[in-house]
Amino acid sequence: MTDESTQNTGPGADATARNRRMLLAMFAIAFLTLGGSYVLFFSAREGGVWSTTNQGEFVDPPLTVSELALKGADGQLLTEGGTWWLWVVSSGDCLGECSTAVHQLRQLHILLNKDSDRVQRGLVTEPGVAPSLLAEYPGAEHLTGELAALREGIYIVDPIGNLVLYYPLADAGKPVLTDLKKLLKLSQIG
């Protein structure tokens, strides 16, 4: 007769114990790795190191050109045209900061150099408003429509027709240029 206590001793018992220790070590490594990454993720998130490099603010809630139903000077609805847009949105005759923003966007368009043919400029106003300053800025299109969904300011619109970034009229200079250059560099469309 063999005793049960003698069955668990011997060379096989050492291998079983070693396998159990290895299994526990693997579980401990997995737990420490996953637990540590979880702790790092949420502590870094609360620490404020999560940010973006864009100067403007993302348009929220998302809007598309088709939702706005804007019309061009020819009376046709604006559709996704495969080009980037810089819009100045004004609720009135575009005086003061608005006219300065239109001027600065023309300067930005020139600074784009080889990418300038990928971008169009537009002034978006309420129907019935005919800003006289567009005669001074050839190449800028006059778009009209209901502006209830838009704030007065500057918008970057992608070639698919999404309004991407918004800027107040006072930020019509370097912030817009910096973001637009990044978008054009990274974009394979338009």
PDB file of C-alpha atoms in Angstrom:
ATOM      1  CA  MET A   1       0.000   0.000   0.000  1.00  0.00           C
ATOM      2  CA  THR A   2       1.135   3.467  -0.776  1.00  0.00           C
ATOM      3  CA  ASP A   3       0.480   6.424   1.406  1.00  0.00           C
ATOM      4  CA  GLU A   4      -1.009   9.560  -0.194  1.00  0.00           C
ATOM      5  CA  SER A   5       1.616  11.744   1.418  1.00  0.00           C
ATOM      6  CA  THR A   6       4.351   9.815  -0.310  1.00  0.00           C
ATOM      7  CA  GLN A   7       2.718  10.284  -3.731  1.00  0.00           C
ATOM      8  CA  ASN A   8       3.164  14.115  -3.673  1.00  0.00           C
ATOM      9  CA  THR A   9       6.852  13.955  -2.955  1.00  0.00           C
ATOM     10  CA  GLY A  10       9.555  13.209  -5.372  1.00  0.00           C
ATOM     11  CA  PRO A  11      10.789  14.635  -8.673  1.00  0.00           C
ATOM     12  CA  GLY A  12       7.266  15.237 -10.111  1.00  0.00           C
ATOM     13  CA  ALA A  13       6.192  17.302  -7.118  1.00  0.00           C
ATOM     14  CA  ASP A  14       9.100  19.724  -7.583  1.00  0.00           C
ATOM     15  CA  ALA A  15       8.101  20.304 -11.220  1.00  0.00           C
ATOM     16  CA  THR A  16       4.472  20.937 -10.241  1.00  0.00           C
ATOM     17  CA  ALA A  17       5.454  23.464  -7.580  1.00  0.00           C
ATOM     18  CA  ARG A  18       7.830  25.214  -9.987  1.00  0.00           C
ATOM     19  CA  ASN A  19       5.090  25.392 -12.664  1.00  0.00           C
ATOM     20  CA  ARG A  20       2.678  26.910 -10.145  1.00  0.00           C
ATOM     21  CA  ARG A  21       5.232  29.535  -9.129  1.00  0.00           C
ATOM     22  CA  MET A  22       5.829  30.412 -12.793  1.00  0.00           C
ATOM     23  CA  LEU A  23       2.086  30.695 -13.420  1.00  0.00           C
ATOM     24  CA  LEU A  24       1.684  32.994 -10.402  1.00  0.00           C
ATOM     25  CA  ALA A  25       4.652  35.085 -11.566  1.00  0.00           C
ATOM     26  CA  MET A  26       3.086  35.476 -15.037  1.00  0.00           C
ATOM     27  CA  PHE A  27      -0.218  36.594 -13.498  1.00  0.00           C
ATOM     28  CA  ALA A  28       1.630  39.040 -11.225  1.00  0.00           C
ATOM     29  CA  ILE A  29       3.534  40.541 -14.185  1.00  0.00           C
ATOM     30  CA  ALA A  30       0.322  40.896 -16.206  1.00  0.00           C
ATOM     31  CA  PHE A  31      -1.500  42.477 -13.263  1.00  0.00           C
ATOM     32  CA  LEU A  32       1.333  44.929 -12.539  1.00  0.00           C
ATOM     33  CA  THR A  33       1.629  45.907 -16.217  1.00  0.00           C
ATOM     34  CA  LEU A  34      -2.070  46.478 -16.769  1.00  0.00           C
ATOM     35  CA  GLY A  35      -2.640  48.035 -13.354  1.00  0.00           C
ATOM     36  CA  GLY A  36       0.375  50.313 -13.718  1.00  0.00           C
ATOM     37  CA  SER A  37      -0.672  51.516 -17.161  1.00  0.00           C
ATOM     38  CA  TYR A  38      -4.193  52.168 -15.884  1.00  0.00           C
ATOM     39  CA  VAL A  39      -2.857  54.250 -12.974  1.00  0.00           C
ATOM     40  CA  LEU A  40      -0.466  56.188 -15.245  1.00  0.00           C
ATOM     41  CA  PHE A  41      -3.183  56.901 -17.794  1.00  0.00           C
ATOM     42  CA  PHE A  42      -5.636  58.380 -15.334  1.00  0.00           C
ATOM     43  CA  SER A  43      -3.054  60.236 -13.253  1.00  0.00           C
ATOM     44  CA  ALA A  44      -1.564  61.847 -16.387  1.00  0.00           C
ATOM     45  CA  ARG A  45      -5.038  62.742 -17.608  1.00  0.00           C
ATOM     46  CA  GLU A  46      -5.883  64.542 -14.377  1.00  0.00           C
ATOM     47  CA  GLY A  47      -2.490  66.256 -14.367  1.00  0.00           C
ATOM     48  CA  GLY A  48      -3.354  68.371 -17.416  1.00  0.00           C
ATOM     49  CA  VAL A  49      -0.728  67.076 -19.816  1.00  0.00           C
ATOM     50  CA  TRP A  50      -3.386  66.100 -22.367  1.00  0.00           C
ATOM     51  CA  SER A  51      -3.732  68.884 -24.861  1.00  0.00           C
ATOM     52  CA  THR A  52      -3.890  69.630 -28.553  1.00  0.00           C
ATOM     53  CA  THR A  53      -1.588  71.759 -30.644  1.00  0.00           C
ATOM     54  CA  ASN A  54      -4.289  73.628 -32.535  1.00  0.00           C
ATOM     55  CA  GLN A  55      -4.772  77.349 -31.927  1.00  0.00           C
ATOM     56  CA  GLY A  56      -8.482  77.458 -32.772  1.00  0.00           C
ATOM     57  CA  GLU A  57     -11.326  75.605 -31.147  1.00  0.00           C
ATOM     58  CA  PHE A  58     -13.004  72.626 -32.748  1.00  0.00           C
ATOM     59  CA  VAL A  59     -16.491  73.302 -34.079  1.00  0.00           C
ATOM     60  CA  ASP A  60     -18.830  71.648 -31.610  1.00  0.00           C
ATOM     61  CA  PRO A  61     -21.432  70.392 -32.367  1.00  0.00           C
ATOM     62  CA  PRO A  62     -20.051  69.288 -35.725  1.00  0.00           C
ATOM     63  CA  LEU A  63     -21.488  71.106 -38.752  1.00  0.00           C
ATOM     64  CA  THR A  64     -21.292  70.470 -42.470  1.00  0.00           C
ATOM     65  CA  VAL A  65     -21.684  72.775 -45.439  1.00  0.00           C
ATOM     66  CA  SER A  66     -24.800  70.908 -46.578  1.00  0.00           C
ATOM     67  CA  GLU A  67     -26.511  71.561 -43.209  1.00  0.00           C
ATOM     68  CA  LEU A  68     -25.936  75.302 -43.560  1.00  0.00           C
ATOM     69  CA  ALA A  69     -27.476  75.610 -47.061  1.00  0.00           C
ATOM     70  CA  LEU A  70     -25.226  78.498 -48.083  1.00  0.00           C
ATOM     71  CA  LYS A  71     -25.589  80.028 -51.519  1.00  0.00           C
ATOM     72  CA  GLY A  72     -22.835  81.491 -53.657  1.00  0.00           C
ATOM     73  CA  ALA A  73     -23.005  84.713 -55.667  1.00  0.00           C
ATOM     74  CA  ASP A  74     -24.529  82.731 -58.552  1.00  0.00           C
ATOM     75  CA  GLY A  75     -27.430  81.577 -56.335  1.00  0.00           C
ATOM     76  CA  GLN A  76     -26.321  77.936 -56.345  1.00  0.00           C
ATOM     77  CA  LEU A  77     -26.052  75.974 -53.108  1.00  0.00           C
ATOM     78  CA  LEU A  78     -22.515  75.510 -51.893  1.00  0.00           C
ATOM     79  CA  THR A  79     -21.477  71.855 -51.909  1.00  0.00           C
ATOM     80  CA  GLU A  80     -18.353  69.973 -50.975  1.00  0.00           C
ATOM     81  CA  GLY A  81     -15.999  71.158 -53.660  1.00  0.00           C
ATOM     82  CA  GLY A  82     -12.803  69.305 -52.874  1.00  0.00           C
ATOM     83  CA  THR A  83     -11.047  72.436 -51.638  1.00  0.00           C
ATOM     84  CA  TRP A  84     -10.277  73.962 -48.255  1.00  0.00           C
ATOM     85  CA  TRP A  85     -12.142  77.126 -47.265  1.00  0.00           C
ATOM     86  CA  LEU A  86     -11.344  80.061 -45.022  1.00  0.00           C
ATOM     87  CA  TRP A  87     -14.595  81.756 -44.061  1.00  0.00           C
ATOM     88  CA  VAL A  88     -15.162  85.053 -42.338  1.00  0.00           C
ATOM     89  CA  VAL A  89     -18.680  84.974 -40.898  1.00  0.00           C
ATOM     90  CA  SER A  90     -20.319  88.340 -40.302  1.00  0.00           C
ATOM     91  CA  SER A  91     -23.869  89.128 -39.292  1.00  0.00           C
ATOM     92  CA  GLY A  92     -23.738  92.658 -40.722  1.00  0.00           C
ATOM     93  CA  ASP A  93     -21.933  94.768 -43.307  1.00  0.00           C
ATOM     94  CA  CYS A  94     -18.485  93.514 -42.268  1.00  0.00           C
ATOM     95  CA  LEU A  95     -16.972  96.638 -40.781  1.00  0.00           C
ATOM     96  CA  GLY A  96     -14.227  97.027 -38.180  1.00  0.00           C
ATOM     97  CA  GLU A  97     -12.793  93.697 -37.005  1.00  0.00           C
ATOM     98  CA  CYS A  98     -14.540  91.849 -39.812  1.00  0.00           C
ATOM     99  CA  SER A  99     -12.903  93.896 -42.570  1.00  0.00           C
ATOM    100  CA  THR A 100      -9.544  93.506 -40.826  1.00  0.00           C
ATOM    101  CA  ALA A 101     -10.085  89.728 -40.734  1.00  0.00           C
ATOM    102  CA  VAL A 102     -10.910  89.653 -44.470  1.00  0.00           C
ATOM    103  CA  HIS A 103      -7.704  91.563 -45.163  1.00  0.00           C
ATOM    104  CA  GLN A 104      -5.618  89.262 -42.958  1.00  0.00           C
ATOM    105  CA  LEU A 105      -7.060  86.146 -44.602  1.00  0.00           C
ATOM    106  CA  ARG A 106      -5.969  87.495 -47.966  1.00  0.00           C
ATOM    107  CA  GLN A 107      -2.467  87.943 -46.565  1.00  0.00           C
ATOM    108  CA  LEU A 108      -2.564  84.396 -45.146  1.00  0.00           C
ATOM    109  CA  HIS A 109      -3.634  83.077 -48.516  1.00  0.00           C
ATOM    110  CA  ILE A 110      -0.544  84.666 -50.075  1.00  0.00           C
ATOM    111  CA  LEU A 111       1.690  83.229 -47.312  1.00  0.00           C
ATOM    112  CA  LEU A 112       0.540  79.696 -48.144  1.00  0.00           C
ATOM    113  CA  ASN A 113       2.736  79.822 -51.265  1.00  0.00           C
ATOM    114  CA  LYS A 114       2.461  76.525 -53.159  1.00  0.00           C
ATOM    115  CA  ASP A 115      -0.601  75.463 -51.140  1.00  0.00           C
ATOM    116  CA  SER A 116      -2.568  78.625 -51.937  1.00  0.00           C
ATOM    117  CA  ASP A 117      -4.368  76.911 -54.825  1.00  0.00           C
ATOM    118  CA  ARG A 118      -5.782  74.377 -52.333  1.00  0.00           C
ATOM    119  CA  VAL A 119      -7.603  77.094 -50.352  1.00  0.00           C
ATOM    120  CA  GLN A 120     -10.516  79.407 -51.173  1.00  0.00           C
ATOM    121  CA  ARG A 121     -11.628  82.426 -49.183  1.00  0.00           C
ATOM    122  CA  GLY A 122     -15.199  83.402 -48.497  1.00  0.00           C
ATOM    123  CA  LEU A 123     -17.244  86.001 -46.654  1.00  0.00           C
ATOM    124  CA  VAL A 124     -20.440  84.539 -45.202  1.00  0.00           C
ATOM    125  CA  THR A 125     -23.288  86.960 -44.433  1.00  0.00           C
ATOM    126  CA  GLU A 126     -27.056  87.026 -44.035  1.00  0.00           C
ATOM    127  CA  PRO A 127     -29.073  87.207 -47.262  1.00  0.00           C
ATOM    128  CA  GLY A 128     -29.551  90.770 -48.477  1.00  0.00           C
ATOM    129  CA  VAL A 129     -26.236  92.016 -47.084  1.00  0.00           C
ATOM    130  CA  ALA A 130     -23.884  93.153 -49.847  1.00  0.00           C
ATOM    131  CA  PRO A 131     -20.539  94.092 -48.305  1.00  0.00           C
ATOM    132  CA  SER A 132     -18.720  96.657 -50.398  1.00  0.00           C
ATOM    133  CA  LEU A 133     -15.262  95.525 -49.288  1.00  0.00           C
ATOM    134  CA  LEU A 134     -15.319  92.411 -51.506  1.00  0.00           C
ATOM    135  CA  ALA A 135     -14.436  94.582 -54.500  1.00  0.00           C
ATOM    136  CA  GLU A 136     -11.098  95.287 -52.804  1.00  0.00           C
ATOM    137  CA  TYR A 137     -10.361  91.563 -52.313  1.00  0.00           C
ATOM    138  CA  PRO A 138     -10.604  89.642 -55.556  1.00  0.00           C
ATOM    139  CA  GLY A 139     -10.786  85.907 -55.128  1.00  0.00           C
ATOM    140  CA  ALA A 140     -12.979  86.072 -52.029  1.00  0.00           C
ATOM    141  CA  GLU A 141     -16.443  84.671 -52.631  1.00  0.00           C
ATOM    142  CA  HIS A 142     -19.594  86.059 -51.074  1.00  0.00           C
ATOM    143  CA  LEU A 143     -21.741  83.338 -49.519  1.00  0.00           C
ATOM    144  CA  THR A 144     -25.158  83.938 -47.982  1.00  0.00           C
ATOM    145  CA  GLY A 145     -27.437  81.922 -45.761  1.00  0.00           C
ATOM    146  CA  GLU A 146     -29.010  81.604 -42.360  1.00  0.00           C
ATOM    147  CA  LEU A 147     -26.270  82.117 -39.791  1.00  0.00           C
ATOM    148  CA  ALA A 148     -28.130  80.872 -36.703  1.00  0.00           C
ATOM    149  CA  ALA A 149     -25.788  77.877 -36.377  1.00  0.00           C
ATOM    150  CA  LEU A 150     -22.617  79.977 -36.824  1.00  0.00           C
ATOM    151  CA  ARG A 151     -20.902  82.458 -34.547  1.00  0.00           C
ATOM    152  CA  GLU A 152     -19.289  85.562 -35.960  1.00  0.00           C
ATOM    153  CA  GLY A 153     -15.661  84.741 -36.605  1.00  0.00           C
ATOM    154  CA  ILE A 154     -13.365  82.700 -38.830  1.00  0.00           C
ATOM    155  CA  TYR A 155     -13.852  79.074 -39.827  1.00  0.00           C
ATOM    156  CA  ILE A 156     -11.634  76.531 -41.549  1.00  0.00           C
ATOM    157  CA  VAL A 157     -13.712  74.165 -43.672  1.00  0.00           C
ATOM    158  CA  ASP A 158     -12.251  70.925 -45.037  1.00  0.00           C
ATOM    159  CA  PRO A 159     -12.733  69.624 -48.614  1.00  0.00           C
ATOM    160  CA  ILE A 160     -15.375  67.141 -47.467  1.00  0.00           C
ATOM    161  CA  GLY A 161     -17.511  70.017 -46.199  1.00  0.00           C
ATOM    162  CA  ASN A 162     -16.904  69.782 -42.440  1.00  0.00           C
ATOM    163  CA  LEU A 163     -16.410  72.944 -40.438  1.00  0.00           C
ATOM    164  CA  VAL A 164     -13.244  72.057 -38.537  1.00  0.00           C
ATOM    165  CA  LEU A 165     -11.904  74.998 -36.531  1.00  0.00           C
ATOM    166  CA  TYR A 166     -13.314  78.309 -35.273  1.00  0.00           C
ATOM    167  CA  TYR A 167     -11.452  81.513 -34.356  1.00  0.00           C
ATOM    168  CA  PRO A 168     -12.697  84.856 -33.064  1.00  0.00           C
ATOM    169  CA  LEU A 169     -12.237  87.722 -35.539  1.00  0.00           C
ATOM    170  CA  ALA A 170      -9.349  89.107 -33.484  1.00  0.00           C
ATOM    171  CA  ASP A 171      -7.343  85.881 -34.070  1.00  0.00           C
ATOM    172  CA  ALA A 172      -7.301  86.154 -37.870  1.00  0.00           C
ATOM    173  CA  GLY A 173      -3.526  86.180 -38.114  1.00  0.00           C
ATOM    174  CA  LYS A 174      -0.915  83.694 -37.044  1.00  0.00           C
ATOM    175  CA  PRO A 175      -3.210  81.214 -35.205  1.00  0.00           C
ATOM    176  CA  VAL A 176      -5.194  80.546 -38.395  1.00  0.00           C
ATOM    177  CA  LEU A 177      -2.056  80.289 -40.533  1.00  0.00           C
ATOM    178  CA  THR A 178      -0.381  77.851 -38.128  1.00  0.00           C
ATOM    179  CA  ASP A 179      -3.385  75.528 -37.989  1.00  0.00           C
ATOM    180  CA  LEU A 180      -4.088  75.728 -41.708  1.00  0.00           C
ATOM    181  CA  LYS A 181      -0.492  74.847 -42.595  1.00  0.00           C
ATOM    182  CA  LYS A 182      -0.670  71.802 -40.310  1.00  0.00           C
ATOM    183  CA  LEU A 183      -3.963  70.697 -41.827  1.00  0.00           C
ATOM    184  CA  LEU A 184      -2.707  71.109 -45.390  1.00  0.00           C
ATOM    185  CA  LYS A 185       0.505  69.254 -44.601  1.00  0.00           C
ATOM    186  CA  LEU A 186      -1.307  66.292 -43.034  1.00  0.00           C
ATOM    187  CA  SER A 187      -4.252  66.173 -45.435  1.00  0.00           C
ATOM    188  CA  GLN A 188      -4.234  63.992 -48.511  1.00  0.00           C
ATOM    189  CA  ILE A 189      -7.471  65.534 -49.789  1.00  0.00           C
ATOM    190  CA  GLY A 190      -8.116  68.926 -51.320  1.00  0.00           C
TER     191      GLY A 190
END
